[in-house]
Coordinates of C-alpha atoms in Angstrom, one line a residue:
X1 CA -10.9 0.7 -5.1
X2 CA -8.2 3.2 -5.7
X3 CA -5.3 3.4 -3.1
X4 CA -2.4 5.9 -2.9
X5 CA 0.6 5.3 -1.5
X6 CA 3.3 7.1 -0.1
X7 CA 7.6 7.2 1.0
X8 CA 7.6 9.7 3.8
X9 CA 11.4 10.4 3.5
X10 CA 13.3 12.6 6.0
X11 CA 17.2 13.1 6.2
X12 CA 19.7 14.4 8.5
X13 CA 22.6 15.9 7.2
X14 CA 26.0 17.6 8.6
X15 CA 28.5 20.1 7.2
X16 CA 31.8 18.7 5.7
X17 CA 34.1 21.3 7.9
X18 CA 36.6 19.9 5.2
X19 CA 35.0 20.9 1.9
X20 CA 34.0 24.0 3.7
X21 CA 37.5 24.7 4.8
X22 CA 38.5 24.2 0.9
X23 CA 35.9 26.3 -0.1
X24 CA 36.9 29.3 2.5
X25 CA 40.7 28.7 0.7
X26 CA 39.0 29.9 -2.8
X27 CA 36.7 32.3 -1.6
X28 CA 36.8 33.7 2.0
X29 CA 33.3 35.1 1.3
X30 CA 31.8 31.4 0.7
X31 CA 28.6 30.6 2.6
X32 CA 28.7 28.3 5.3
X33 CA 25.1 26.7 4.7
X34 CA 26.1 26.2 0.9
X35 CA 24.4 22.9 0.1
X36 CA 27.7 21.6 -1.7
X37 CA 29.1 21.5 2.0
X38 CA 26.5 19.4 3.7
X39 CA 26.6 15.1 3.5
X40 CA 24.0 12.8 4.7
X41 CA 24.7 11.1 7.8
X42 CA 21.2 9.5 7.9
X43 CA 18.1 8.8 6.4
X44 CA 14.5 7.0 7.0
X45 CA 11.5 5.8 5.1
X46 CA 8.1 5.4 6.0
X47 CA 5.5 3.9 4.0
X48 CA 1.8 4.8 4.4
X49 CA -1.4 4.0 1.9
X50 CA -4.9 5.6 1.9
X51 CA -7.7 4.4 -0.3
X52 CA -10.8 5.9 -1.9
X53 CA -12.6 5.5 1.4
X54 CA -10.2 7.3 3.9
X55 CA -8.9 4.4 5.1
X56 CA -5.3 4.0 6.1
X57 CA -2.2 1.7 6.2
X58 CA 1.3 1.5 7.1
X59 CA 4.1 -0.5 5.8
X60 CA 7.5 -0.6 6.5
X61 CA 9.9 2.3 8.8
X62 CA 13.0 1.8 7.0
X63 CA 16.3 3.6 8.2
X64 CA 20.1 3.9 7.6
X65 CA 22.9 5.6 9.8
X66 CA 26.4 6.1 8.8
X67 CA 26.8 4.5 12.6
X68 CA 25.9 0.9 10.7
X69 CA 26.5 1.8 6.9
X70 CA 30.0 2.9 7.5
X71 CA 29.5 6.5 5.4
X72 CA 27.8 8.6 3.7
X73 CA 27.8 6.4 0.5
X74 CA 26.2 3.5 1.6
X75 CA 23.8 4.9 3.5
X76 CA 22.7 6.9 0.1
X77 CA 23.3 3.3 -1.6
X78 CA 20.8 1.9 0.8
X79 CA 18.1 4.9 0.6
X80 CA 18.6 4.3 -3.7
X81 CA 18.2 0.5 -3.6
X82 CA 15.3 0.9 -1.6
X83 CA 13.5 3.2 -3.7
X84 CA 14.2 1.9 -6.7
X85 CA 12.5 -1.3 -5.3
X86 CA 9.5 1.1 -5.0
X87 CA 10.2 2.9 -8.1
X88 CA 6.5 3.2 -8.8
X89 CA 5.5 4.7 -5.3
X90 CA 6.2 8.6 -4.8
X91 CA 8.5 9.8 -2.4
X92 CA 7.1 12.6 0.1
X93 CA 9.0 15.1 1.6
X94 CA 9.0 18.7 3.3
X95 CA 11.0 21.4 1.5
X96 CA 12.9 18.8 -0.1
X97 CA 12.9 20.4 -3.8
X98 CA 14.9 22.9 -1.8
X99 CA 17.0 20.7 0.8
X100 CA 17.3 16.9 0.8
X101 CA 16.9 16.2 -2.9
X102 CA 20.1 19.0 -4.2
X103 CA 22.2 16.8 -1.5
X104 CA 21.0 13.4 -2.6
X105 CA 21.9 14.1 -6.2
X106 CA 25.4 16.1 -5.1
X107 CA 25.8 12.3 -3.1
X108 CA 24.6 10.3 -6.2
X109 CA 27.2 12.7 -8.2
X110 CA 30.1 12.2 -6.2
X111 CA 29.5 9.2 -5.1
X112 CA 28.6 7.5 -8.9
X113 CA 24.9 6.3 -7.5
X114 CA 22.3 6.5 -10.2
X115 CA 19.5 8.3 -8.6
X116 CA 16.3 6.0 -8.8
X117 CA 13.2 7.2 -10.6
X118 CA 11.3 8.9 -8.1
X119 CA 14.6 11.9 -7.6
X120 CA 15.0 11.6 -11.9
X121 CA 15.1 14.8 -14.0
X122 CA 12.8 13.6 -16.5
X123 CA 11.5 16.5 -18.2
X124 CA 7.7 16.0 -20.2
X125 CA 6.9 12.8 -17.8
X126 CA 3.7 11.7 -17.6
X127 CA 1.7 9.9 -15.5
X128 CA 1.4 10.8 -11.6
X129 CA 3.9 12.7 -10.2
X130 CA 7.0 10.7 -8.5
X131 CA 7.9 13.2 -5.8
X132 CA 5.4 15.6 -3.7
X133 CA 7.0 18.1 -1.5
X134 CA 4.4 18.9 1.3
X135 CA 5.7 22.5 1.6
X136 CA 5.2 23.4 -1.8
X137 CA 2.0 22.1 -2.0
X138 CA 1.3 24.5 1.5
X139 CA 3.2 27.6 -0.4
X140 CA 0.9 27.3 -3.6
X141 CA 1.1 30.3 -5.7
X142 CA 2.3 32.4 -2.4
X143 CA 5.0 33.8 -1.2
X144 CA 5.0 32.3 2.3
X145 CA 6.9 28.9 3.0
X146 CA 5.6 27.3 6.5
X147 CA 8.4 24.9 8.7
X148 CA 6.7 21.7 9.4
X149 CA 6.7 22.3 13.0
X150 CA 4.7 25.1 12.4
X151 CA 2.6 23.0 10.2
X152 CA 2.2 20.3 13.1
X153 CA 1.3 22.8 16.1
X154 CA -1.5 24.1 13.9
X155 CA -2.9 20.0 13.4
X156 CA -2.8 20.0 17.5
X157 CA 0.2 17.7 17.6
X158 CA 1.7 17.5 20.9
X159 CA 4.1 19.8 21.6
X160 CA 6.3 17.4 23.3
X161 CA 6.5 15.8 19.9
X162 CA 7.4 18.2 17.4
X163 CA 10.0 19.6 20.1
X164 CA 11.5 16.7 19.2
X165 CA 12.0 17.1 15.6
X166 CA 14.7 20.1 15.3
X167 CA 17.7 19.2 13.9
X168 CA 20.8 17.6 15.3
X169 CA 24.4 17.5 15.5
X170 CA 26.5 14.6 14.4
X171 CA 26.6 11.7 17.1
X172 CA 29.8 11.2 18.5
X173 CA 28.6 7.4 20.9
X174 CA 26.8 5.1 19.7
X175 CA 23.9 5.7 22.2
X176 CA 24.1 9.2 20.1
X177 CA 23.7 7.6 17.2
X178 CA 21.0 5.7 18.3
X179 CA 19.1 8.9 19.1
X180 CA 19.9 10.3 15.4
X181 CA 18.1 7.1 14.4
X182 CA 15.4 7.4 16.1
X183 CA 14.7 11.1 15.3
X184 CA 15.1 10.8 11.6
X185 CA 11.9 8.5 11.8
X186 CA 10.1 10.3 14.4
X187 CA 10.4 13.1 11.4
X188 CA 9.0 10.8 9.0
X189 CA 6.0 10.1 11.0
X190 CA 5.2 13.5 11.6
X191 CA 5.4 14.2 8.2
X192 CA 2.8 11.5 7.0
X193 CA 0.4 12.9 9.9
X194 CA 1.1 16.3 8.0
X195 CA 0.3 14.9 4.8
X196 CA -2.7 13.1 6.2
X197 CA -4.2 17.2 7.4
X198 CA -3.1 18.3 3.7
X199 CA -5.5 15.4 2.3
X200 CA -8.5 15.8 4.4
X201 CA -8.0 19.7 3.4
X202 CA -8.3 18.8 -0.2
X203 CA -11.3 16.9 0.3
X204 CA -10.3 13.1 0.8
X205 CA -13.4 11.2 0.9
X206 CA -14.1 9.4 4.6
X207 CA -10.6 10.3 5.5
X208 CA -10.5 11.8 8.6
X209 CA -7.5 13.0 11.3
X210 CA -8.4 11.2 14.5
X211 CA -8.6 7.6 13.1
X212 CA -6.3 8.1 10.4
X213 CA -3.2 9.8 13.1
X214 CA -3.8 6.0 15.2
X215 CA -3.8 4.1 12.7
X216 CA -0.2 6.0 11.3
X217 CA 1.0 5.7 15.1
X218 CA 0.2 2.3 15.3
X219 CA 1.6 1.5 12.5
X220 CA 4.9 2.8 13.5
X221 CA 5.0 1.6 16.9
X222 CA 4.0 -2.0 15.7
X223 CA 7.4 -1.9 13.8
X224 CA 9.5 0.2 16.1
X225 CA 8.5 -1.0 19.6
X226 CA 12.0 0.3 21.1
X227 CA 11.7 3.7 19.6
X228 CA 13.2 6.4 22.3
X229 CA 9.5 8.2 22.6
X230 CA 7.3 4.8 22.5
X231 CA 5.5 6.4 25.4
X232 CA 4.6 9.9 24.1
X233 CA 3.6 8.4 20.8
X234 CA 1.1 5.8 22.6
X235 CA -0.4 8.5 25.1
X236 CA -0.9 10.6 22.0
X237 CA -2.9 7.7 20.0
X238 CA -4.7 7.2 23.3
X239 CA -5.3 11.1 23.5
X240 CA -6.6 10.9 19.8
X241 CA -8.9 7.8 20.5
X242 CA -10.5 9.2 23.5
X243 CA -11.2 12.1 21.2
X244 CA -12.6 10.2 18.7
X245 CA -14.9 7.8 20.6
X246 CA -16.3 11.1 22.4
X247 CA -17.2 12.8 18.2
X248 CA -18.3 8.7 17.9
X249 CA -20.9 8.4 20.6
X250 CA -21.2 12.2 22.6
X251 CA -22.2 11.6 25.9

C-alpha cells in the first residue's frame, strides 16, 4: 500500500529596516518589499500522510521562533536540521517558489547553512519531486495566481479561521510572540486541508474532505492542545463530523 507524505511548511518573515535603510543609501528608488530585505522570524512544520485508500495521518507540528532560538539563524538552523532528518519527504508550501524558499536560501547564504535536499538546486533530478508548491499546482498553465485564503473560503473553511491567517508584525512580548507561534502553525494546517481539496480534485482514490479535514484537525490538536484557537478548530471538526455522519446515514 502506497502512502504519501508531506512537510506543510509556512514562515513568517519581517523587513530588516536596516538592510533596507542601506539599500535606500545606494539607490533611493529601491523597493521596499525587495526579498533581500526580509528575514525569518519564524517557521513551522506539519507532517501529514495519505495512502492509496484515502486514508490520513498526522505526525508531528514542529515550530521555531526567534523568541526561543535567539535569531534568525538558528531558527533557519533548526528548520534545516529538521528537514534534512526528513530528507526523503517533500516539503509543501503556498507560493513558496516565489516567497519563502528565495529567503530561506538568502538565510542559508548569509548565514553559511547548507540548504537540505528538499530546497537543493539540483538540476536533471529524478525521482519524485522534493518540493510541491500548492499555488503553482492551482495556477497550471494560467495566468491567474489564487491567495490561499481565497483558496480556503472556496473549501468552506470557516471564516473565523482563515481570518486568522493574514500576516503579522514582529512581536515585541512574549505573549506576542506566543501568538506569532501559534499562527505560523495555524497556517500550516490550513495549508494541508488545502492540499487535501487539491488531491481529492485530482482524483485520490477514497480520499474524501469531511473525514480527511478531522482527522488533520485532530491530529493537530492532539499535539497542540494549548494552541490560542483550540476551540474554533474543535467546533469546526465537530461541524465537519455532523456533516459527515448526516452524507453517512441521511435521515
Amino acid at each position: 500500500m502506497k502512502t504519501n507524505t508531506y512537510l506543510a511548511l509556512d514562515l513568517e518573515m519581517y523587513w530588516d529596516e536596516h538592510l533596507y535603510e542601506a539599500h535606500r543609501t545606494m539607490d533611493p528608488k529601491s523597493n521596499r518589499r525587495a526579498t533581500a530585505v526580509k528575514r525569518v522570524m519564524a517557521a513551522s512544520v506539519f507532517e501529514f500522510s495519505v495512502d492509496s485508500e484515502g486514508r490520513v495521518a498526522t505526525g508531528e507540528v514542529a515550530s521555531w521562533t526567534e523568541h526561543g532560538w535567539g535569531d534568525e539563524q538558528a531558527v533557519v538552523a533548526q528548520l534545516f536540521d529538521y528537514l534534512r532528518a526528513r530528507a526523503d519527504t517533500p516539503v509543501l508550501t503556498f507560493g513558496g517558489l516565489a516567497t519563502d524558499i528565495p529567503v530561506l536560501v538568502l538565510a542559508s547564504m548569509a548565514h553559511g547553512l547548507p540548504l537540505p535536499p528538499q530546497l537543493l538546486d539540483q538540476p536533471g533530478r529524478k525521482g519524485p519531486r522534493p518540493h510541491l508548491d500548492l499555488a503553482l499546482l492551482l495556477k497550471g498553465g494560467g495566468r491567474t495566481w489564487s491567495h490561499l485564503s481565497q483558496v480556503l473560503l472556496r473549501l468552506d473553511i470557516p471564516e473565523e479561521l482563515v481570518a486568522a491567517k493574514p500576516s503579522v508584525s514582529r512581536p515585541k512580548r512574549d505573549a506576542e510572540w506566543a501568538s506569532l507561534r501559534d499562527h505560523v502553525e495555524l497556517d500550516c494546517l490550513l495549508l494541508s486541508l488545502a492540499m487535501v481539496g487539491w488531491l481529492i480534485a485530482q482524483g485520490h482514490d477514497g480520499l474524501r474532505f469531511k473525514p480527511a479535514a478531522i482527522a488533520l484537525i485532530s491530529g493537530f490538536l492532539r499535539r497542540r492542545s494549548d494552541h490560542a484557537l483550540v476551540p474554533l478548530l474543535a467546533d469546526y471538526a465537530i461541524e465537519l463530523e455532523n456533516g459527515f455522519r448526516e452524507l453517512v446515514i441521511p435521515s
